[in-house]
Short mmCIF file of C-alpha atoms and ligand atoms in Angstrom, two decimals:
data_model
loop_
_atom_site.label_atom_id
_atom_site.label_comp_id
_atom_site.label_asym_id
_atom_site.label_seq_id
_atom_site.Cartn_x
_atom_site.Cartn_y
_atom_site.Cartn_z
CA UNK A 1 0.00 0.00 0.00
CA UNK A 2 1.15 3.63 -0.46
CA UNK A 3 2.55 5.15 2.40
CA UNK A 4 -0.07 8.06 2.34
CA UNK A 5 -3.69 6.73 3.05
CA UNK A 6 -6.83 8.51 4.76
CA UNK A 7 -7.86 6.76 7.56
CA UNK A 8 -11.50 6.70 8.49
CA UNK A 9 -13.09 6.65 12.04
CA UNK A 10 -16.19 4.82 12.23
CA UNK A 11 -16.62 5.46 15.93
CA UNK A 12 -16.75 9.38 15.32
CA UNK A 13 -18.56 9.16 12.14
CA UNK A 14 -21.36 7.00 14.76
CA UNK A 15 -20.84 9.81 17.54
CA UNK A 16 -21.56 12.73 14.77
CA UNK A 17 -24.70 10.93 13.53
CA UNK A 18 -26.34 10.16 16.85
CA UNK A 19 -25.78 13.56 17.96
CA UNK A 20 -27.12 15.21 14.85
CA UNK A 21 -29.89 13.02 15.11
CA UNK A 22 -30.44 14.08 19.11
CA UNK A 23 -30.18 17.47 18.02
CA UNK A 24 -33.43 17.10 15.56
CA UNK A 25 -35.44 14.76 18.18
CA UNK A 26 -34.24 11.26 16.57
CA UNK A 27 -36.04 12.03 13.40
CA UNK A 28 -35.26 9.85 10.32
CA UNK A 29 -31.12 10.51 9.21
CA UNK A 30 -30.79 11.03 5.50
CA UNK A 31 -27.51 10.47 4.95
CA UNK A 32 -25.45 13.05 2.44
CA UNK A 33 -22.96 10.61 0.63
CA UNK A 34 -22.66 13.35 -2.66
CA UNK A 35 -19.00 14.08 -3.47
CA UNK A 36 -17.73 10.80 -2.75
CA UNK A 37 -19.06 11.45 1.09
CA UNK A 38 -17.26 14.45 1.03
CA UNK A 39 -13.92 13.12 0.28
CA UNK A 40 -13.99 9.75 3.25
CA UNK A 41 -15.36 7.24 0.31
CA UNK A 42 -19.19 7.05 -0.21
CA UNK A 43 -19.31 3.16 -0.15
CA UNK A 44 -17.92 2.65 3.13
CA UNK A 45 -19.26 5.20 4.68
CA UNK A 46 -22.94 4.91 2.95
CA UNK A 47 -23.04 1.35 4.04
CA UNK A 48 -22.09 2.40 7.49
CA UNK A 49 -24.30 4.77 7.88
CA UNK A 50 -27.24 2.86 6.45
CA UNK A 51 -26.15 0.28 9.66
CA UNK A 52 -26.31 3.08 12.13
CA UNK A 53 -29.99 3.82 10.72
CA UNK A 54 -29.93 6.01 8.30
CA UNK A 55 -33.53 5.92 6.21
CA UNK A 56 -31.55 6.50 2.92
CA UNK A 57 -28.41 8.11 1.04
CA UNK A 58 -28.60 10.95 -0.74
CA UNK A 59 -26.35 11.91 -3.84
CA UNK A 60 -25.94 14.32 -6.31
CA UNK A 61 -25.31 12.74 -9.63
CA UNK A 62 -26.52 9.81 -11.44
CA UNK A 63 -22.48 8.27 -11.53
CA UNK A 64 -22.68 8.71 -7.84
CA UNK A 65 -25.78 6.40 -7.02
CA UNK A 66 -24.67 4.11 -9.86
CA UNK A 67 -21.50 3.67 -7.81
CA UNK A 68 -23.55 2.40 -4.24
CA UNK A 69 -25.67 -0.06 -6.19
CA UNK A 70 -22.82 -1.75 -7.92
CA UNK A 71 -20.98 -1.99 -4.26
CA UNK A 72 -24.78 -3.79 -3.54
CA UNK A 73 -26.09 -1.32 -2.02
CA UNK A 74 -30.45 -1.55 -2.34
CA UNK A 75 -31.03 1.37 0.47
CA UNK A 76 -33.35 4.70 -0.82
CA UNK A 77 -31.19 6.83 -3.08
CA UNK A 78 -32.42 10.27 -2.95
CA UNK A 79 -30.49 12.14 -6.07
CA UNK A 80 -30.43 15.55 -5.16
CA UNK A 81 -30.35 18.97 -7.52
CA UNK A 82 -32.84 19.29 -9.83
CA UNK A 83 -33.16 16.58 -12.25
CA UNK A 84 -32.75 16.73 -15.73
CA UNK A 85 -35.18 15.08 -18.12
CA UNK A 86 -32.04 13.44 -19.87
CA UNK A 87 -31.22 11.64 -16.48
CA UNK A 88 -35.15 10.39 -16.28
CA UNK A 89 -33.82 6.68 -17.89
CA UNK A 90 -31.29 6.31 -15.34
CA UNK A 91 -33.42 7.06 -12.13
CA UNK A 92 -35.49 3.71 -13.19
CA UNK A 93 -32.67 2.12 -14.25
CA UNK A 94 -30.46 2.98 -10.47
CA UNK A 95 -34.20 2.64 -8.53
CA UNK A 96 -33.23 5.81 -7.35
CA UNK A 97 -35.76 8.73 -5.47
CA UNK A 98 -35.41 12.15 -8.18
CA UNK A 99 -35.84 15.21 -6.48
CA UNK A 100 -37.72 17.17 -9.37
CA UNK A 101 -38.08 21.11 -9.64
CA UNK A 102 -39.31 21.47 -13.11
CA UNK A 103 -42.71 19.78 -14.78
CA UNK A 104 -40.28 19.07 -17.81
CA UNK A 105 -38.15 16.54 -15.70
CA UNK A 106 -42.00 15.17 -13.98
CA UNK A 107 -42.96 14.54 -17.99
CA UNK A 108 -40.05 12.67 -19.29
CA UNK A 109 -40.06 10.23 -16.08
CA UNK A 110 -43.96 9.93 -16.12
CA UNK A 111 -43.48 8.96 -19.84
CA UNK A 112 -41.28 6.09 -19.20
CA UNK A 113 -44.17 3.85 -17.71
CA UNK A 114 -42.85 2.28 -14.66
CA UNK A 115 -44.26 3.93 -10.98
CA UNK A 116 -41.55 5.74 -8.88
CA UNK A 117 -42.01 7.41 -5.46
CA UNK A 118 -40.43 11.02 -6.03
CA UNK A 119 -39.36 13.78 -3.88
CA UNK A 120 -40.55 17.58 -5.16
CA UNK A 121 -38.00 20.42 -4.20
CA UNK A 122 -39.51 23.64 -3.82
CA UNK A 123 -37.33 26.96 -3.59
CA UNK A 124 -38.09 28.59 -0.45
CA UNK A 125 -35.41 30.92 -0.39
CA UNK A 126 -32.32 29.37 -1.75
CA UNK A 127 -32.96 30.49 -5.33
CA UNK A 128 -31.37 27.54 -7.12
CA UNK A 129 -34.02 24.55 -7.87
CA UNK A 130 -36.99 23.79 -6.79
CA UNK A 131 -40.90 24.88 -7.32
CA UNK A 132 -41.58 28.52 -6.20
CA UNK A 133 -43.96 27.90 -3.06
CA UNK A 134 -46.81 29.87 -4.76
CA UNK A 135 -46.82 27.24 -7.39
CA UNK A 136 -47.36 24.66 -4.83
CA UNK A 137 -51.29 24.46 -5.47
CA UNK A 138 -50.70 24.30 -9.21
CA UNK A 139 -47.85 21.30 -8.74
CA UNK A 140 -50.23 19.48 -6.85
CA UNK A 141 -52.74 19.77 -9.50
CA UNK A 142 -50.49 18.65 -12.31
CA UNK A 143 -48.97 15.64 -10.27
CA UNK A 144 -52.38 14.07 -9.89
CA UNK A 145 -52.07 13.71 -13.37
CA UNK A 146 -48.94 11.60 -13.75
CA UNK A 147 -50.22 8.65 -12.86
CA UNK A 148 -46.85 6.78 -12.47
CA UNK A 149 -44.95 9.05 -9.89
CA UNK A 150 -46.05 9.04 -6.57
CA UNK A 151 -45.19 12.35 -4.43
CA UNK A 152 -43.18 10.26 -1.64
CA UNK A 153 -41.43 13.33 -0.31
CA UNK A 154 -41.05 16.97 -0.10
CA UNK A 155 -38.58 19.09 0.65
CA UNK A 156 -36.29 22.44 0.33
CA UNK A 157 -32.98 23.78 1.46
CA UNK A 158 -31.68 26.70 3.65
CA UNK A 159 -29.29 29.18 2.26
CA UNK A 160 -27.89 30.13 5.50
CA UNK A 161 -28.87 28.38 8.60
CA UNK A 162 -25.71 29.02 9.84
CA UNK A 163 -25.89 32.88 10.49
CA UNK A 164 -28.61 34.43 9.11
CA UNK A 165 -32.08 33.69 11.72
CA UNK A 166 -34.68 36.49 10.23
CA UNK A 167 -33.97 34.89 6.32
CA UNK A 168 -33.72 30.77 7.65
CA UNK A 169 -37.38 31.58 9.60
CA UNK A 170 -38.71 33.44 6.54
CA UNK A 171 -37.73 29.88 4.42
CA UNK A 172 -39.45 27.64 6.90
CA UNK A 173 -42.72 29.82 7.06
CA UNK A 174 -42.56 29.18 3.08
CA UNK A 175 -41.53 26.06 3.69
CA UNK A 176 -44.70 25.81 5.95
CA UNK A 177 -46.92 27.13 3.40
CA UNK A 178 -46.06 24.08 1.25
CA UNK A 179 -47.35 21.29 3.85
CA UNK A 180 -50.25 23.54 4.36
CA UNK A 181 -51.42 23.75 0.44
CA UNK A 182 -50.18 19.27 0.58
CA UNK A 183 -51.20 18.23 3.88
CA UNK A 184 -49.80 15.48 6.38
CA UNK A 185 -49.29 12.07 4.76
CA UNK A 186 -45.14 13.09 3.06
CA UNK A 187 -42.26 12.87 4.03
CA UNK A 188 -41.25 16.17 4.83
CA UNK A 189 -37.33 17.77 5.02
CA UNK A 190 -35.35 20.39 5.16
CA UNK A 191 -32.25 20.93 7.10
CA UNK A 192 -29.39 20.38 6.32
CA UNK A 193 -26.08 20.29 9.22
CA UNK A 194 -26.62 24.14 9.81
CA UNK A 195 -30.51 23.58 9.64
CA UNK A 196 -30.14 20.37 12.34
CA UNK A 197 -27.69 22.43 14.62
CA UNK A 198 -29.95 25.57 15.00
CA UNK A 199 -33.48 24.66 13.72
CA UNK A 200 -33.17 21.24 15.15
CA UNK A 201 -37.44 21.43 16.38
CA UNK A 202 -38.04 21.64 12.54
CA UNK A 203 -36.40 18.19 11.72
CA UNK A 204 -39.90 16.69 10.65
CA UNK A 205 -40.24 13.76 9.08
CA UNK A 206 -36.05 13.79 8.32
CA UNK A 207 -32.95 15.59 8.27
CA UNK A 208 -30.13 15.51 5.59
CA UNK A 209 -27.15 16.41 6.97
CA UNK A 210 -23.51 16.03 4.92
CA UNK A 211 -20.56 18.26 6.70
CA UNK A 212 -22.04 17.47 10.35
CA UNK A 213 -21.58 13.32 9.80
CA UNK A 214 -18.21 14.21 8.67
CA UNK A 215 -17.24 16.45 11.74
CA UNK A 216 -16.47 18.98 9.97
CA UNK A 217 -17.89 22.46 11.86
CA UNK A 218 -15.86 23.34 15.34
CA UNK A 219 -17.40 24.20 18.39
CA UNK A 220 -20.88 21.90 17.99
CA UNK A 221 -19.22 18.73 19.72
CA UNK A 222 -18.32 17.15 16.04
CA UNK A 223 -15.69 14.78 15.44
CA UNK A 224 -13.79 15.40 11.96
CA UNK A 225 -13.96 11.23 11.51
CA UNK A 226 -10.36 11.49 8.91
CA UNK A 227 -6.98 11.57 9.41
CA UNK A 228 -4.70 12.07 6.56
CA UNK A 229 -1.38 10.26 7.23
CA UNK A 230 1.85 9.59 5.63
CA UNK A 231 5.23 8.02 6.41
CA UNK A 232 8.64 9.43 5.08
CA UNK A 233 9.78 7.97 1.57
CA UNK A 234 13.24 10.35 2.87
CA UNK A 235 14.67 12.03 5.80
CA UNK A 236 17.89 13.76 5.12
CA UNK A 237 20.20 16.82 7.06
CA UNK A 238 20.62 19.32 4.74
CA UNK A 239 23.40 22.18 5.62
CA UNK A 240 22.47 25.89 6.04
CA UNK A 241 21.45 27.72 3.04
CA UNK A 242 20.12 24.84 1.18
CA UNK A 243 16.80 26.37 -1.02
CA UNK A 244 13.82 23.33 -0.71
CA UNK A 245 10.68 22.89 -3.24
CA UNK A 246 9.44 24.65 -6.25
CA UNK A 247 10.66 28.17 -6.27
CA UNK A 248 12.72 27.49 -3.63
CA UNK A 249 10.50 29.13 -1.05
CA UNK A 250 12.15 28.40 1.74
CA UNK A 251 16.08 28.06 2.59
CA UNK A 252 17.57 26.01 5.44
CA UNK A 253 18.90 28.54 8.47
CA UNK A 254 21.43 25.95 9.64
CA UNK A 255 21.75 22.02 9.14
CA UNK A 256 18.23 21.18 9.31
CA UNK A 257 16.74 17.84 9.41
CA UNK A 258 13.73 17.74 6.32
CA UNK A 259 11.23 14.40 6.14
CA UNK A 260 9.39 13.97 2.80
CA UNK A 261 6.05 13.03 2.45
CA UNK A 262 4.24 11.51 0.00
CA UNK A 263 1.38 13.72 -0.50
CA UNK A 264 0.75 16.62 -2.21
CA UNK A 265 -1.91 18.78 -3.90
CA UNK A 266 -3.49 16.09 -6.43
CA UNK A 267 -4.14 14.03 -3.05
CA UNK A 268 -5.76 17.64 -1.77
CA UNK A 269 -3.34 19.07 0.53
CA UNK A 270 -4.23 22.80 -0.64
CA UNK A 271 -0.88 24.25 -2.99
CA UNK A 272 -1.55 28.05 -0.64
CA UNK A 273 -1.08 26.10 2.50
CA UNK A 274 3.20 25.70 1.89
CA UNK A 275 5.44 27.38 4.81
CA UNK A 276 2.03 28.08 7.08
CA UNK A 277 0.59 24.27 7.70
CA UNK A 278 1.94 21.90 10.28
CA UNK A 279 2.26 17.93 10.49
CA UNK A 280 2.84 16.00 13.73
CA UNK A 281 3.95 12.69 14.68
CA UNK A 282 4.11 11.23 18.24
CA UNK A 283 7.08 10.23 19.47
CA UNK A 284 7.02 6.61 21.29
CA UNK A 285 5.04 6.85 24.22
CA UNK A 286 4.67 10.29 24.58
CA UNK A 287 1.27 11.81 24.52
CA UNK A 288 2.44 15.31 23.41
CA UNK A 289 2.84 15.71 19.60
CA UNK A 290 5.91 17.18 18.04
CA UNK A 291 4.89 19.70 15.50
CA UNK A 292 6.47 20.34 12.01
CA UNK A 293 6.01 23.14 9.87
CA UNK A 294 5.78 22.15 6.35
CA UNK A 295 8.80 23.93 4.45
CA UNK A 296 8.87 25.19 0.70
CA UNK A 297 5.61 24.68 -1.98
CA UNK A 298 3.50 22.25 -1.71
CA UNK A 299 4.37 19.90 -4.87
CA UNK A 300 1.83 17.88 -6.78
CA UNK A 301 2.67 14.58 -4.88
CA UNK A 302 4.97 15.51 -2.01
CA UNK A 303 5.36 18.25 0.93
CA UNK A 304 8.67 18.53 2.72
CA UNK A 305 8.56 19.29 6.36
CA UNK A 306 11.27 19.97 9.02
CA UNK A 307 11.92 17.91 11.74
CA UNK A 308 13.49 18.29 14.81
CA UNK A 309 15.38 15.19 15.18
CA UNK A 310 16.05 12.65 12.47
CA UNK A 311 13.20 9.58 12.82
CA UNK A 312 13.30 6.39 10.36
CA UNK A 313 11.01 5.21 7.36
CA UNK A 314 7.97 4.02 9.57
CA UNK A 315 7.33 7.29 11.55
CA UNK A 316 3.60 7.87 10.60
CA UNK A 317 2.56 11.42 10.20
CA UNK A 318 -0.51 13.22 10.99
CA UNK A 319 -0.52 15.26 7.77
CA UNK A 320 -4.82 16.54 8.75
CA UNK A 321 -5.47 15.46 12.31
CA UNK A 322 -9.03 14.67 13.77
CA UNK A 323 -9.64 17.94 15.60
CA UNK A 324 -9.66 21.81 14.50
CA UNK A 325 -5.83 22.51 14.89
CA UNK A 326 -6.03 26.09 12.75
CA UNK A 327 -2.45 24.45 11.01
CA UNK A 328 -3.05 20.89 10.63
CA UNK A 329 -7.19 19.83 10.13
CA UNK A 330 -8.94 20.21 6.87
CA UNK A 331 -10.84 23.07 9.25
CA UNK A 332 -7.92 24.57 9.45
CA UNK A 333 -6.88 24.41 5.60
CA UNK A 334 -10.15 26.02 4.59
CA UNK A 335 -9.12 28.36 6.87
CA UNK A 336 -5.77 29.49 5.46
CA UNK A 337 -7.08 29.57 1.92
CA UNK A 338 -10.03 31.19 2.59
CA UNK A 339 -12.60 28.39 2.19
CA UNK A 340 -14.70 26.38 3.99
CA UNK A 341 -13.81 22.78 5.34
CA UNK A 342 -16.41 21.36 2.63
CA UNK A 343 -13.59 21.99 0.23
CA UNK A 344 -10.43 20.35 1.63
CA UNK A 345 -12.96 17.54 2.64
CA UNK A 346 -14.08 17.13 -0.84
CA UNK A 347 -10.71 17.20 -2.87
CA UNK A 348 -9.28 14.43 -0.95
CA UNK A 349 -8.00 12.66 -3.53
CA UNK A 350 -9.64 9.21 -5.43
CA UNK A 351 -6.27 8.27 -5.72
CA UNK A 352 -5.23 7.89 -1.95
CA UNK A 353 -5.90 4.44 0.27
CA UNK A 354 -8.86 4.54 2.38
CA UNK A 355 -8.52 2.47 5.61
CA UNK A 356 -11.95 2.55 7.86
CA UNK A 357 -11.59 1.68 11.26
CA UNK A 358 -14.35 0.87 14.05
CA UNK A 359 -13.43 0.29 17.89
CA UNK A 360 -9.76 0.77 17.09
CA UNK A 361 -9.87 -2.32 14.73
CA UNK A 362 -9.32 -2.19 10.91
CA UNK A 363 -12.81 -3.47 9.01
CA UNK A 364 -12.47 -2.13 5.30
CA UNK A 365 -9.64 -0.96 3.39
CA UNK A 366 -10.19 0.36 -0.26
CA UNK A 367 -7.47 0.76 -2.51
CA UNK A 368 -7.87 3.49 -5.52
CA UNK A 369 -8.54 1.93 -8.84
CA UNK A 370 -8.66 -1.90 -6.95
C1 LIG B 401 -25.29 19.02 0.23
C2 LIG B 401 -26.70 19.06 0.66
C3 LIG B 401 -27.06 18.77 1.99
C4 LIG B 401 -26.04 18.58 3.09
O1 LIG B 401 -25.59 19.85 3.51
P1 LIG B 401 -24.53 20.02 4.70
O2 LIG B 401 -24.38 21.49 4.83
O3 LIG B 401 -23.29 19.36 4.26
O4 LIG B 401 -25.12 19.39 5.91
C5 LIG B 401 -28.40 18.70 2.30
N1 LIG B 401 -29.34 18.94 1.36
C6 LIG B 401 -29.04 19.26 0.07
C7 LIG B 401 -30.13 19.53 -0.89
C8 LIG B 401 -27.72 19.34 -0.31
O5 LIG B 401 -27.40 19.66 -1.58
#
């Protein structure tokens, strides 16, 4: 196996959901596995979640849900966004749930014969998909017309649950509206992580939360659930004045010890983060990590780091820790670049190992392109 590899804890990933799910009064968990579950690997973790409860996945493209079922999974699909009618063949091929926003998309799927439960989206403040609440009357009308889709589900999506309370409340009355003009008897959702944090009394019938499984927002009593970790392919002394990576950002002060790792960039180790980010190892039985600062660009597949002291080839380095460290966590990478921690998260690489791990024990480990 390479010596760079995500590893996966299944015991914070089972921490995250049941507190997300306390949070919106142990409503049904809709599990967000879009983006190859935000970087972790949306096979393992979709099956995993689907054994802690979950009602269903959700993704966001057709390749994404055609991925689960050939790993065997038969759970709900929900595909998210709004679906095109060119996708219609593929949501009875996949048995997947379409979320549809447009009577085009309703049309093409209707025409294709077979009955499918579907979810409609409406737009109650997000302004991206979904039926415009005052249409809601009108849908309703239409959809008693298709006589192969069944309205299983409705839903929408906040735009900033996070921050903004006066525009999140002014979605949910809309949102409201909507079950008013369709009545009890559907599965109702809306909130996503921010939604389940702060809105948790509106969970309803479900929640679909993505970032929060992954552990990604600080301060709510998440667990990030990944590590990123690499061993040395080369530790070396190099003498003062020695000039290290592309550009030759940074030059040695005096003999310097300088570990390379085998990651980089194209495994999604940000390029801006070179000469600010920090790795760690532990040293044997100390408890207290010993902190390097990452010296020189970040390359395409390798980072060089300084070290304090020389250590051998099997050293394993924290390259992203579990936690928030502003340095060394994909938290803490959005943060130096400017982003969010759904980025980092997301562009961790196809091409790196994934090792999942449950009660300290190894149960699945995927290797890219096996
Ligand atoms: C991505 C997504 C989610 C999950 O959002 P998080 O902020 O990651 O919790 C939920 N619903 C929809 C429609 C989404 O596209």
């Amino acid at each position: 196996m390479r010596p760079a590899w995500l590893e996966v804890n299944f015991d914070a990933l089972a921490h995250n959901f049941n507190l997300l799910r306390a949070a919106a009064g142990q409503v049904q968990v809709i599990g967000v596995v879009k983006a190859n579950a935000y970087g972790h690997g949306a096979v393992e973790v979709g099956k995993e979640l689907l054994r802690l409860g979950a009602w269903g996945l959700a993704v966001a493209t057709t390749a994404e849900a055609r991925e689960l079922r050939r790993a065997g999974i038969v759970a709900r699909i929900l595909l998210m966004g709004s679906l095109h009618p060119q996708e219609a063949q593929d949501v009875v091929e996949l048995d997947l749930i379409p979320s549809l926003s447009t009577l085009e998309a309703a049309e093409a799927l209707n025409a294709l014969g077979r009955p499918l439960a579907v979810h409609l989206e409406f737009d109650t403040g997000m302004g991206r998909v979904g039926f415009q609440p005052e249409e809601a009357r009108m849908v309703r009308e239409r959809f008693a017309h298709y006589e192969n889709l069944l309205i299983q589900g409705i839903y929408s999506h906040f735009a900033d649950a996070e921050e903004d309370e006066p525009w999140t409340k002014e979605q949910i009355e809309r949102f409201q509206y909507v079950q008013q003009v369709f009545g009890p008897g559907y599965f109702y959702h809306l909130c996503n992580t921010a939604g389940v944090v702060n809105y948790g009394q509106y969970g309803l019938s479900a929640v679909r939360p993505g970032i929060g499984l992954y552990g990604l927002l600080p301060n709510l009593g998440l667990r990030p659930i990944a590590r990123l970790l690499a061993k040395p392919t080369q530790v070396k002394q190099l003498p003062a004045g020695r000039r290290i990576g592309y550009g030759g950002l940074y030059t040695t002060q005096g003999p310097e010890w300088i570990a390379t790792l085998p990651v980089g960039y194209a495994d999604g180790m940000p390029r801006l983060v070179f000469n600010r980010a920090t790795v760690r190892y532990f040293r044997a039985e100390s408890l207290e990590p010993c902190v390097c600062p990452v010296v020189g660009r970040v390359s395409m597949d390798q980072i060089t780091v300084r070290l304090p002291e020389p250590v051998g080839l099997e050293q394993v380095f924290e390259v992203a820790t579990p936690d928030f460290d502003p340095h060394s966590s994909l938290w803490g990478w959005a943060e130096l670049t400017g982003s969010v921690s759904y980025e980092p998260a997301v562009r961790l690489a196809a091409r790196l190992p994934r090792v999942y791990v449950r009660a300290g024990e190894e149960v699945a480990r995927v290797e890219p392109f096996g």
